[in-house]
Amino acid sequence: AICDEYLKKNNIDYTLRFTFEMQKEKLISFQRLCHVSNYAFLDTNSYLCIHKEYGPWIALRALIVLDNHWNADENQDETKMESLND
């Protein structure tokens, strides 16, 4: 709910993807996504994502795909960005 409020308030369009969605156009490899984002290592022997602190005890449930251009030069100053916790 906090994320939804923040995105709507800042006029950022988004799409939600869930692990249980099996339609071809919505299918996402959550384990591969987890690995390439450096959230957790995908072990090819066990097919488990291994987090640095929590080990395999993590759950991959959803992904928010933002429809917004990110320009690192414009967004260097973190004080310009609102915190989701505010």
Tab-separated table of C-alpha atoms in Angstrom:
chain	number	residue	atom	x	y	z
A	1	ALA	CA	0.000	0.000	0.000
A	2	ILE	CA	2.854	2.413	0.795
A	3	CYS	CA	4.522	1.698	-2.523
A	4	ASP	CA	1.225	2.145	-4.407
A	5	GLU	CA	0.625	5.520	-2.723
A	6	TYR	CA	4.152	6.733	-3.511
A	7	LEU	CA	4.001	5.697	-7.166
A	8	LYS	CA	0.576	7.234	-7.743
A	9	LYS	CA	1.572	10.447	-5.943
A	10	ASN	CA	4.621	10.774	-8.222
A	11	ASN	CA	2.701	9.815	-11.406
A	12	ILE	CA	4.785	6.714	-12.067
A	13	ASP	CA	2.991	4.002	-14.019
A	14	TYR	CA	3.786	0.466	-12.974
A	15	THR	CA	2.871	-3.162	-13.479
A	16	LEU	CA	2.859	-5.886	-10.849
A	17	ARG	CA	4.092	-9.386	-11.646
A	18	PHE	CA	3.616	-12.346	-9.327
A	19	THR	CA	5.314	-15.729	-9.160
A	20	PHE	CA	1.998	-17.559	-9.515
A	21	GLU	CA	1.153	-15.972	-12.896
A	22	MET	CA	1.592	-18.554	-15.635
A	23	GLN	CA	0.355	-16.668	-18.704
A	24	LYS	CA	3.133	-16.550	-21.309
A	25	GLU	CA	3.101	-12.726	-21.557
A	26	LYS	CA	3.412	-12.372	-17.749
A	27	LEU	CA	5.913	-15.144	-17.027
A	28	ILE	CA	9.153	-13.962	-15.385
A	29	SER	CA	12.103	-16.018	-14.193
A	30	PHE	CA	12.160	-14.772	-10.608
A	31	GLN	CA	15.211	-16.854	-9.734
A	32	ARG	CA	17.215	-15.429	-12.629
A	33	LEU	CA	15.999	-11.916	-11.768
A	34	CYS	CA	17.096	-12.459	-8.178
A	35	HIS	CA	20.538	-13.579	-9.389
A	36	VAL	CA	21.227	-10.792	-11.936
A	37	SER	CA	20.075	-8.115	-9.478
A	38	ASN	CA	22.622	-9.469	-6.962
A	39	TYR	CA	19.917	-10.048	-4.375
A	40	ALA	CA	20.864	-13.714	-4.066
A	41	PHE	CA	23.059	-16.234	-5.849
A	42	LEU	CA	21.263	-18.814	-8.011
A	43	ASP	CA	22.881	-22.163	-7.303
A	44	THR	CA	22.726	-24.283	-10.467
A	45	ASN	CA	23.062	-27.561	-8.549
A	46	SER	CA	20.212	-27.085	-6.080
A	47	TYR	CA	18.201	-24.525	-8.131
A	48	LEU	CA	17.883	-22.424	-4.965
A	49	CYS	CA	18.571	-18.717	-4.560
A	50	ILE	CA	21.057	-18.273	-1.720
A	51	HIS	CA	20.943	-14.901	0.060
A	52	LYS	CA	24.141	-13.615	1.743
A	53	GLU	CA	22.506	-13.290	5.162
A	54	TYR	CA	19.408	-15.522	5.079
A	55	GLY	CA	20.712	-18.383	2.949
A	56	PRO	CA	17.919	-20.191	1.066
A	57	TRP	CA	15.289	-18.921	3.532
A	58	ILE	CA	13.896	-16.192	1.297
A	59	ALA	CA	10.653	-15.954	-0.639
A	60	LEU	CA	10.255	-14.535	-4.125
A	61	ARG	CA	6.674	-13.349	-4.491
A	62	ALA	CA	6.295	-10.254	-6.665
A	63	LEU	CA	8.008	-7.718	-8.888
A	64	ILE	CA	7.104	-4.096	-9.554
A	65	VAL	CA	7.977	-3.003	-13.104
A	66	LEU	CA	8.225	0.774	-13.226
A	67	ASP	CA	7.410	2.672	-16.402
A	68	ASN	CA	9.748	5.540	-15.663
A	69	HIS	CA	13.063	6.675	-17.090
A	70	TRP	CA	15.889	6.857	-14.566
A	71	ASN	CA	18.648	9.336	-15.260
A	72	ALA	CA	21.463	8.831	-12.772
A	73	ASP	CA	22.861	12.330	-13.380
A	74	GLU	CA	19.542	13.977	-12.515
A	75	ASN	CA	18.945	11.748	-9.502
A	76	GLN	CA	22.328	11.845	-7.769
A	77	ASP	CA	21.019	13.955	-4.915
A	78	GLU	CA	19.033	11.530	-2.769
A	79	THR	CA	17.507	14.405	-0.833
A	80	LYS	CA	15.342	15.140	-3.880
A	81	MET	CA	13.721	11.735	-3.599
A	82	GLU	CA	11.051	11.007	-1.020
A	83	SER	CA	11.524	8.053	1.226
A	84	LEU	CA	8.908	5.309	1.070
A	85	ASN	CA	8.942	5.335	4.877
A	86	ASP	CA	7.802	8.967	5.186
